[in-house]
Short mmCIF file of N, CA and C in Angstrom, two decimals:
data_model
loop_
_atom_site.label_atom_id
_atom_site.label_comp_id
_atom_site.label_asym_id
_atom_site.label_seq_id
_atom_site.Cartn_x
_atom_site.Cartn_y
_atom_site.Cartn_z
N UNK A 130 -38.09 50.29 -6.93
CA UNK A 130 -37.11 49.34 -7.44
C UNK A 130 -37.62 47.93 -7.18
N UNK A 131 -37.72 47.03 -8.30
CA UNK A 131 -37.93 45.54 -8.28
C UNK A 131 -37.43 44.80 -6.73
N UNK A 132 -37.59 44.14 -6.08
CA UNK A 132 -36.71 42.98 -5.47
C UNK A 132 -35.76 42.19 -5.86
N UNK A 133 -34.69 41.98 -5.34
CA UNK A 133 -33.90 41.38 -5.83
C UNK A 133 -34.46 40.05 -6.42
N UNK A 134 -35.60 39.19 -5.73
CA UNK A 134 -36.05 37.84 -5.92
C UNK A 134 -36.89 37.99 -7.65
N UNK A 135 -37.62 39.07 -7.73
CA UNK A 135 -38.23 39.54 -8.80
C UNK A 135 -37.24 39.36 -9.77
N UNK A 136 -36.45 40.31 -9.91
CA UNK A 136 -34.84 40.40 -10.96
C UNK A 136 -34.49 39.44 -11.01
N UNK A 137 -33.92 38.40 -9.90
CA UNK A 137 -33.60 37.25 -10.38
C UNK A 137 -34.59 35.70 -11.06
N UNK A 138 -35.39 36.09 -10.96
CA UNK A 138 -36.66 35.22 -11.85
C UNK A 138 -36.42 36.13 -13.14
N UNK A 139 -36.50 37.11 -12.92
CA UNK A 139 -36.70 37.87 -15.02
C UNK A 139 -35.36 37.24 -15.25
N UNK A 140 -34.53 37.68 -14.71
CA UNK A 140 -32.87 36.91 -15.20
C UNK A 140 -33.15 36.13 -15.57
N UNK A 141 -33.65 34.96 -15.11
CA UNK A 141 -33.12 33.55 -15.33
C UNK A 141 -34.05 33.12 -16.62
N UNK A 142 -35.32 34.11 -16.19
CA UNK A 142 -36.47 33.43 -17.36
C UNK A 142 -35.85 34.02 -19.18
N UNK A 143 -35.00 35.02 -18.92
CA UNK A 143 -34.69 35.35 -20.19
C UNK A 143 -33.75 34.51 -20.72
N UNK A 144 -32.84 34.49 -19.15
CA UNK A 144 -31.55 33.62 -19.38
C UNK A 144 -32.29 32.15 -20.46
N UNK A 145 -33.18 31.97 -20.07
CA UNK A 145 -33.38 30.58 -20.36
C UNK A 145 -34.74 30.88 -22.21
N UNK A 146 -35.05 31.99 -22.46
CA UNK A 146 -35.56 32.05 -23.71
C UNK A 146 -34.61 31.76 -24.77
N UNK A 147 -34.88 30.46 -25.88
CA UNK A 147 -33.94 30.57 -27.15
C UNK A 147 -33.98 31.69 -27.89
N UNK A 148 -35.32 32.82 -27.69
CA UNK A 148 -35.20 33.45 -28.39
C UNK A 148 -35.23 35.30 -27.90
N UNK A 149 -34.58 35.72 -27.03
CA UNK A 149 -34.43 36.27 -26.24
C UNK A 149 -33.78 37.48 -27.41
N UNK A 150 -34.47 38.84 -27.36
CA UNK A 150 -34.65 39.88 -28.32
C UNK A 150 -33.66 41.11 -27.59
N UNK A 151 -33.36 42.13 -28.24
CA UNK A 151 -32.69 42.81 -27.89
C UNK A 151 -33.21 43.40 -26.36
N UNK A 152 -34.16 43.87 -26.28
CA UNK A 152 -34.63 44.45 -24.91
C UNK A 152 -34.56 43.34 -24.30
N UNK A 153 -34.18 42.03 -23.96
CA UNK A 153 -34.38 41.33 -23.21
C UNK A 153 -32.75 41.63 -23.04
N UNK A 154 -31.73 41.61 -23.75
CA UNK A 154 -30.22 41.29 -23.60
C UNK A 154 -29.89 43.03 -23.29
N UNK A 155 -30.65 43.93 -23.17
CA UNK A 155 -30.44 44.92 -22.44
C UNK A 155 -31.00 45.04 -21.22
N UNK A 156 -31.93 44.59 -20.83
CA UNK A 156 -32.31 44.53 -19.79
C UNK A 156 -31.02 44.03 -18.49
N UNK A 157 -30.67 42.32 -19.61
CA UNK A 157 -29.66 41.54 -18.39
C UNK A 157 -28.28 42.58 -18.68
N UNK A 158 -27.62 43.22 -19.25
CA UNK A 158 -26.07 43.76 -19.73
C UNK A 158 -26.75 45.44 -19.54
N UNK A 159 -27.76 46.18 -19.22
CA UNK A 159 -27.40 47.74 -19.19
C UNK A 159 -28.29 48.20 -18.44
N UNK A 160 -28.22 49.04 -17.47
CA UNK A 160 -29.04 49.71 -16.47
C UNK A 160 -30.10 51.04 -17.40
N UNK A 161 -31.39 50.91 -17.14
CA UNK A 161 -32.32 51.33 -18.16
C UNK A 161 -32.09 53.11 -18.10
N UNK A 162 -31.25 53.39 -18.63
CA UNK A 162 -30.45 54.68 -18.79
C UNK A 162 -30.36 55.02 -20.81
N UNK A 163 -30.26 55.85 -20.88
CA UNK A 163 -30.45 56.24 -22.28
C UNK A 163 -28.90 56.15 -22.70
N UNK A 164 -27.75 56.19 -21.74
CA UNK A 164 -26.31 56.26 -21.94
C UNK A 164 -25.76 54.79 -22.04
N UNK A 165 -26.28 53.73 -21.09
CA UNK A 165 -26.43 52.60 -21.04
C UNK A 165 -26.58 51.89 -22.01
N UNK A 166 -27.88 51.80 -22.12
CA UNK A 166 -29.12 51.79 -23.36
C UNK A 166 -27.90 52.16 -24.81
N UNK A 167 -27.69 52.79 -25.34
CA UNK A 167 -26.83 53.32 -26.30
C UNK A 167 -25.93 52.65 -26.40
N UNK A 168 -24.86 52.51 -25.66
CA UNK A 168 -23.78 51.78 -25.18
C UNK A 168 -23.89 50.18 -25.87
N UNK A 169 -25.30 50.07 -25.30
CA UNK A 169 -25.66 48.21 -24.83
C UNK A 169 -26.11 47.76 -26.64
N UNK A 170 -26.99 49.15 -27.16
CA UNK A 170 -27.47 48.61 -28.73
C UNK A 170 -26.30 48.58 -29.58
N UNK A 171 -24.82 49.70 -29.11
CA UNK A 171 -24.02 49.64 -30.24
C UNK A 171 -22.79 48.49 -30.36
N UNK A 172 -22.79 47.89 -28.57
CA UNK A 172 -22.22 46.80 -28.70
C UNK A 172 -23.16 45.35 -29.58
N UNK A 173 -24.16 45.25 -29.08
CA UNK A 173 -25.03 44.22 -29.82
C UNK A 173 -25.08 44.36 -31.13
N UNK A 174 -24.86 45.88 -31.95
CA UNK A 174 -25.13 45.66 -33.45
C UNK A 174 -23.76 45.05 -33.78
N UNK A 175 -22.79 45.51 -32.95
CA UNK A 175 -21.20 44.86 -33.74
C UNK A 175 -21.08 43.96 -33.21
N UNK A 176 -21.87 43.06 -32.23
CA UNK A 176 -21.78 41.71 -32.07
C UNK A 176 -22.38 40.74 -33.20
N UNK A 177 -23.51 41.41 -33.64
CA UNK A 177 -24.94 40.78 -34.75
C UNK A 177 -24.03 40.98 -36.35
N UNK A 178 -23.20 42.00 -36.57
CA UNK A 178 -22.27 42.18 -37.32
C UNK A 178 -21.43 41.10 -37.46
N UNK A 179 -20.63 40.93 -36.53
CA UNK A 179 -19.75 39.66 -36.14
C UNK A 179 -20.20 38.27 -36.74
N UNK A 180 -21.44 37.78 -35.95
CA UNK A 180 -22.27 36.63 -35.88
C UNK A 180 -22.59 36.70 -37.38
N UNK A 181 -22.95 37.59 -38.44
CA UNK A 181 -23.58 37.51 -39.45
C UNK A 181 -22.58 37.49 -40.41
N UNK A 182 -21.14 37.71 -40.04
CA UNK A 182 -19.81 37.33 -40.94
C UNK A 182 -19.23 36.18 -40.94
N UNK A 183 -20.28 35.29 -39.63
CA UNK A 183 -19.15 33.85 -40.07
C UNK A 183 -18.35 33.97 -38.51
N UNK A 184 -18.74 34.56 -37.65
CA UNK A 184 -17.76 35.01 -36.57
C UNK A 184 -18.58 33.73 -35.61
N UNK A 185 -17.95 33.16 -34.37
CA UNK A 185 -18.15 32.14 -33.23
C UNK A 185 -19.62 32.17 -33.30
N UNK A 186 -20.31 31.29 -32.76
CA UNK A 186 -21.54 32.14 -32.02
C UNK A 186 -21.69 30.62 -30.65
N UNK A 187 -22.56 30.60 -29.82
CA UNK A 187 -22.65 30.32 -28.58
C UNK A 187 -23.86 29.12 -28.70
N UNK A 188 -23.60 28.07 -28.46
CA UNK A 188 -24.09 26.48 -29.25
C UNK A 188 -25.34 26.56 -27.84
N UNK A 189 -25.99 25.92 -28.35
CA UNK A 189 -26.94 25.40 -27.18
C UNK A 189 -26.87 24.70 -25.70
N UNK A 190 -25.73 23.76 -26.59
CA UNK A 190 -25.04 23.56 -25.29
C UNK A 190 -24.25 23.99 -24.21
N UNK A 191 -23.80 25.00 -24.72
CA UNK A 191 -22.67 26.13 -23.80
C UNK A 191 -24.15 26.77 -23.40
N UNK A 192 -24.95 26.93 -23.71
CA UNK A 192 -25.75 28.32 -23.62
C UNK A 192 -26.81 27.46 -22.01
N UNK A 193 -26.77 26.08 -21.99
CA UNK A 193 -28.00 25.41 -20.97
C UNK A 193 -26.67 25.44 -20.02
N UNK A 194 -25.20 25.23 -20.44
CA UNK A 194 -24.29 25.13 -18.81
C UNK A 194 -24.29 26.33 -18.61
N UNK A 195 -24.29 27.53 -19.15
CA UNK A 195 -24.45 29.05 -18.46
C UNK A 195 -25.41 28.81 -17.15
N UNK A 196 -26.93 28.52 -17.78
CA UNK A 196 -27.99 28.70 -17.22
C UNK A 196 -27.91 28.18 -15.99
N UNK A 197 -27.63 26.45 -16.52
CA UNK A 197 -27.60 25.99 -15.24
C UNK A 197 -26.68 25.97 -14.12
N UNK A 198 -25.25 26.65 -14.23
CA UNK A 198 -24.33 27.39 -13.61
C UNK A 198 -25.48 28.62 -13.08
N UNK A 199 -25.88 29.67 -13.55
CA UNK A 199 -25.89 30.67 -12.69
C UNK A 199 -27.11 30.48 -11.89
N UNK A 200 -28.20 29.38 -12.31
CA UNK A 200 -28.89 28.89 -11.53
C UNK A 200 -28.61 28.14 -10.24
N UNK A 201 -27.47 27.69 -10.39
CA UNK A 201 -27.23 27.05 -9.57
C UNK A 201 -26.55 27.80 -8.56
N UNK A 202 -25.46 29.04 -9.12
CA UNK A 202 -25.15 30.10 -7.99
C UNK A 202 -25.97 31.00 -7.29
N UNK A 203 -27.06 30.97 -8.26
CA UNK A 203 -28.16 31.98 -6.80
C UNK A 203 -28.35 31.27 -5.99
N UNK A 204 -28.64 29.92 -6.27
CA UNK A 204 -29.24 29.24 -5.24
C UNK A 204 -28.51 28.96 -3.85
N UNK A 205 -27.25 29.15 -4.57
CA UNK A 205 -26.82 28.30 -3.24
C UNK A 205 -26.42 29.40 -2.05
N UNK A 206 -26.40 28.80 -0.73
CA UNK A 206 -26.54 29.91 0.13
C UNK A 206 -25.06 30.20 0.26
N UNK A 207 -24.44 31.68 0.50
CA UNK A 207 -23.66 32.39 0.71
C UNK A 207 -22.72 31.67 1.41
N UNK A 208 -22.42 30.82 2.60
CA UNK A 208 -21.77 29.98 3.42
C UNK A 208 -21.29 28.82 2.51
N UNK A 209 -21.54 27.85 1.42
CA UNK A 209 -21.42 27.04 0.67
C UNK A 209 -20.02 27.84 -0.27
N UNK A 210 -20.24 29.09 -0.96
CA UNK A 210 -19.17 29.80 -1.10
C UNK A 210 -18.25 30.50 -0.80
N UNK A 211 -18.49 30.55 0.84
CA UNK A 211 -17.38 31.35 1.66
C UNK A 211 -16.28 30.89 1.16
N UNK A 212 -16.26 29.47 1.66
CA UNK A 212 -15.17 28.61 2.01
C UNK A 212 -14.88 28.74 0.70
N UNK A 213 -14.94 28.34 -0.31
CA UNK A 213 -14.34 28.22 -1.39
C UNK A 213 -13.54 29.77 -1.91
N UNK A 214 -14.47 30.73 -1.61
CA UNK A 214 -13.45 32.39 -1.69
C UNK A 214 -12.10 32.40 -1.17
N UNK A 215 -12.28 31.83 0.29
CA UNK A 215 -11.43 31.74 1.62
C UNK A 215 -10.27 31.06 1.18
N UNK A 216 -10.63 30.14 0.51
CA UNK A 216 -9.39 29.31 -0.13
C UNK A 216 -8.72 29.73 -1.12
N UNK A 217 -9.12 30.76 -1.71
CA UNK A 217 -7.97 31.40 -2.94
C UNK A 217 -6.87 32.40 -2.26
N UNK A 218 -6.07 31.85 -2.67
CA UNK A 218 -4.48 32.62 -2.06
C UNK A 218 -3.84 34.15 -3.08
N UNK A 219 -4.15 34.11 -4.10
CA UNK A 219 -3.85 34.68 -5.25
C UNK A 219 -4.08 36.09 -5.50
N UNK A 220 -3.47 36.82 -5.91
CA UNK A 220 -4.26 38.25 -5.67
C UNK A 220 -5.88 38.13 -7.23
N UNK A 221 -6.83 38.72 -6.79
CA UNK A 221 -8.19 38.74 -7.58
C UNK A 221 -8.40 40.58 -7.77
N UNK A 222 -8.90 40.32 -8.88
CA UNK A 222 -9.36 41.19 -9.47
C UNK A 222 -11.28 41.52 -9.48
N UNK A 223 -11.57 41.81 -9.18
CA UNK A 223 -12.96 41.73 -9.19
C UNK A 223 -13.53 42.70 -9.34
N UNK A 224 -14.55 42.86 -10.97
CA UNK A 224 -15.17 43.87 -11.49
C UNK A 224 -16.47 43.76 -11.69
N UNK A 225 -17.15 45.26 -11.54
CA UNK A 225 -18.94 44.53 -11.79
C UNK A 225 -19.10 46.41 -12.03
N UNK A 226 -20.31 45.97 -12.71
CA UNK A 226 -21.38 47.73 -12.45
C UNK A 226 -22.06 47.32 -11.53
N UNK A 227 -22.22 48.80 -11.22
CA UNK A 227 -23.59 49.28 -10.20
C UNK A 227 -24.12 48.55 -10.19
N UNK A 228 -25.37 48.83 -11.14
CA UNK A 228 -25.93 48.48 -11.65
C UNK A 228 -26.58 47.31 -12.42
N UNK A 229 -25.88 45.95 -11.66
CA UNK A 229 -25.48 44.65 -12.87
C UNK A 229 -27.37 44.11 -11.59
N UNK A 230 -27.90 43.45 -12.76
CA UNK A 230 -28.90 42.44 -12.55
C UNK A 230 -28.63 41.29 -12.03
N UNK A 231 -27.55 40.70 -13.21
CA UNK A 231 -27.35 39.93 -12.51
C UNK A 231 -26.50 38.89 -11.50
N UNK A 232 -25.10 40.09 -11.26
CA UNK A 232 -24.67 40.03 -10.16
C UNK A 232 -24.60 41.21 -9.19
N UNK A 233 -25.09 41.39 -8.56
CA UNK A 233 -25.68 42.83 -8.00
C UNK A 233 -24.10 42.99 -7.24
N UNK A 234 -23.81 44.31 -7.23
CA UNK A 234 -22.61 45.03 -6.91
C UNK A 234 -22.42 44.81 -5.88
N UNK A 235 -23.29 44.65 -4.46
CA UNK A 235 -23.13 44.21 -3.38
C UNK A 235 -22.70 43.48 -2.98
N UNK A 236 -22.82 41.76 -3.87
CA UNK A 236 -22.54 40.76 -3.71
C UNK A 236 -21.26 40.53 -3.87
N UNK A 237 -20.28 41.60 -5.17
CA UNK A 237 -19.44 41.94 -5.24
C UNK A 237 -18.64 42.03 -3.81
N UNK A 238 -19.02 43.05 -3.65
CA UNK A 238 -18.65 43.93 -2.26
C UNK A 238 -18.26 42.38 -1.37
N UNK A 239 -19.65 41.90 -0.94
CA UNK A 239 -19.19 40.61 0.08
C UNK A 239 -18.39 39.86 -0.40
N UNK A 240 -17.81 39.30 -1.60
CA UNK A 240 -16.93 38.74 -1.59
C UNK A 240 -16.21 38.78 -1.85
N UNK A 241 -15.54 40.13 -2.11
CA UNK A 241 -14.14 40.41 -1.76
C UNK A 241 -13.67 40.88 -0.37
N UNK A 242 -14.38 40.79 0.69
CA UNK A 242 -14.25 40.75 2.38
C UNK A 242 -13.76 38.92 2.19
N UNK A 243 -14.08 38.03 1.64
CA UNK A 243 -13.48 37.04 2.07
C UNK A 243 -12.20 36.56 1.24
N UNK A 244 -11.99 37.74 0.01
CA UNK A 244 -10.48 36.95 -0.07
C UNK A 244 -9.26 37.66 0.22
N UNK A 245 -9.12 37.03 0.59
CA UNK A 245 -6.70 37.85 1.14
C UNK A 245 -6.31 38.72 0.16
N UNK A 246 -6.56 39.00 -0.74
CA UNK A 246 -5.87 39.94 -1.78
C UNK A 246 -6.90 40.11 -2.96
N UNK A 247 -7.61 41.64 -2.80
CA UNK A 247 -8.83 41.31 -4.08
C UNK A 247 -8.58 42.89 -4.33
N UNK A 248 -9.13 43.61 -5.01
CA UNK A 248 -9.32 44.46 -5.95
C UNK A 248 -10.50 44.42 -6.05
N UNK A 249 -11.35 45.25 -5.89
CA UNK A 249 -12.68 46.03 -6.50
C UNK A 249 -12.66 47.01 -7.09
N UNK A 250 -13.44 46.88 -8.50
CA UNK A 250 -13.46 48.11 -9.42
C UNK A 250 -15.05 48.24 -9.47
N UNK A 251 -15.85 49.13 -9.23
CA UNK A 251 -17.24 49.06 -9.40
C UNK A 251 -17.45 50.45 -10.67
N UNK A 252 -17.67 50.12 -11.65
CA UNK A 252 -18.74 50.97 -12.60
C UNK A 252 -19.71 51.70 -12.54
N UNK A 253 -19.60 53.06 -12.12
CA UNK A 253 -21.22 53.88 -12.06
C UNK A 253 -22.25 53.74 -13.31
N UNK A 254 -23.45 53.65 -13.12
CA UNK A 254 -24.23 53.75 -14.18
C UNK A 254 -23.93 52.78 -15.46
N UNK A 255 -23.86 51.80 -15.09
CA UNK A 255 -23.13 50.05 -15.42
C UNK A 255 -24.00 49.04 -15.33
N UNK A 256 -24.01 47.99 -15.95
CA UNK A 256 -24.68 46.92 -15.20
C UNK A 256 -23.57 45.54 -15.64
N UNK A 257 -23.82 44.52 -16.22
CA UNK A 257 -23.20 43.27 -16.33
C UNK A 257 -22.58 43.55 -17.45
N UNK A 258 -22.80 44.71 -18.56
CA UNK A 258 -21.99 44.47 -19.76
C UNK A 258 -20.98 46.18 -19.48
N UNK A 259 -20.62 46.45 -17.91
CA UNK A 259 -19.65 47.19 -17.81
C UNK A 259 -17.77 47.14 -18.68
N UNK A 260 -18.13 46.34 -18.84
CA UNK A 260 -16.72 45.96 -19.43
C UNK A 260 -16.90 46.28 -21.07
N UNK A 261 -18.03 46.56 -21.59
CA UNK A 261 -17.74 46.87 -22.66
C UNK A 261 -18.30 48.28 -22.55
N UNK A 262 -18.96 48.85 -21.93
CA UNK A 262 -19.47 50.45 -21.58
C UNK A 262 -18.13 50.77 -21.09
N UNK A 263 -17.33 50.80 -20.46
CA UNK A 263 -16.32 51.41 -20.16
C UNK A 263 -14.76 50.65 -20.22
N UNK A 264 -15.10 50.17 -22.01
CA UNK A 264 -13.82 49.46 -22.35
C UNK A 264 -12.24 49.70 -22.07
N UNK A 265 -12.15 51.22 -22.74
CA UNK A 265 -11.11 51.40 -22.14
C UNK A 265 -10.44 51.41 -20.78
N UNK A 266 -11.03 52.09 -19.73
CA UNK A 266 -10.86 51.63 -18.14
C UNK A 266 -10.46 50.87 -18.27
N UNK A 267 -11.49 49.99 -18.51
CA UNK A 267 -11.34 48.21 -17.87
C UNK A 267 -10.43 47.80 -18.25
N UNK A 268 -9.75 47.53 -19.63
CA UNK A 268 -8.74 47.67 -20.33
C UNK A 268 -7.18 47.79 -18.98
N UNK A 269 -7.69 49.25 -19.07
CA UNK A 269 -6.43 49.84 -18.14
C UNK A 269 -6.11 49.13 -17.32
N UNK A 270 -7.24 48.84 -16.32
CA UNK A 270 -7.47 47.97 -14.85
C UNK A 270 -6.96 47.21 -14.92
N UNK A 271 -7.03 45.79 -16.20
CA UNK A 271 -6.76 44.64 -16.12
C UNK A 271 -5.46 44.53 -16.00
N UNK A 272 -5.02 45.51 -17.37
CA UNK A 272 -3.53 45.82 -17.66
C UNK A 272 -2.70 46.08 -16.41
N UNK A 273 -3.13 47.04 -15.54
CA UNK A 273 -2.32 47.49 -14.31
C UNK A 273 -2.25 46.45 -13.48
N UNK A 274 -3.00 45.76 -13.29
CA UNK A 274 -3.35 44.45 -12.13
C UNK A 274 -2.57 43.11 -12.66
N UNK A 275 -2.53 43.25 -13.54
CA UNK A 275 -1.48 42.07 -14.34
C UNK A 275 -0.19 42.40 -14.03
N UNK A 276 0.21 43.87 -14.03
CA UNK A 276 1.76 44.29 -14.45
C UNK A 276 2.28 44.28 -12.73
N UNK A 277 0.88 44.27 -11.89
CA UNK A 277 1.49 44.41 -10.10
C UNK A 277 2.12 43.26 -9.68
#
């Protein structure tokens, strides 16, 4: 298995290609699984569907504050965001796959130890585009966590 430091350089370097191809947007959204994989091409064709009807699509400019947002969250060390977790009063919901690149499930894990009221849902055989691999669930989850 890669290093985490490895993964997060491919992340960011794709993150940051204008022209970033399907195996690159499976790589960051599906764990290299053939169920995954499947999952990850049939959401992207009805996204490319979408985009090719006239549907939103994601400006350059939204696309460099992503980057430089999640660049800026690896970087910063774990203690810089305690405090800010620590300070939410609210009940949280917090979902990820296994499997996610590029927020690794673990990280998950640690930060819902720092807030007062959180929810973890973790996705087997998942990565960052769990929410659309296991739509319905998630669906459910949100729904139930809203109605508590």
């Amino acid at each position: 298995m890669p290093s985490t430091t490895v993964n997060t350089q491919k992340v960011l370097g794709i993150m940051a290609k204008p022209d970033a191809d399907l195996e690159d947007m499976l790589f960051l959204f599906c764990p290299e699984t053939e169920t995954a994989r499947a999952s990850g091409r049939e959401h992207f064709d009805h996204v490319s569907t979408r985009l090719s009807a006239g549907g939103p699509a994601v400006s350059e400019v939204a696309a460099q504050g992503v980057l430089t947002a999640a660049a800026k969250l690896l970087a910063a060390p774990f203690d810089a965001v305690r405090a800010e977790l620590e300070a939410i009063e609210h009940p949280v919901l917090y979902a990820n796959g296994l499997e996610d690149v590029m927020i690794p499930a673990h990280n998950s894990y640690v930060a819902v130890q720092h807030l007062s009221d959180a929810t973890l849902v973790l996705y087997a055989g998942a990565g960052h585009a769990f929410l659309f691999q296991y739509a319905k669930a998630f669906t459910r989850q949100v729904a139930d966590f809203l109605a508590a």
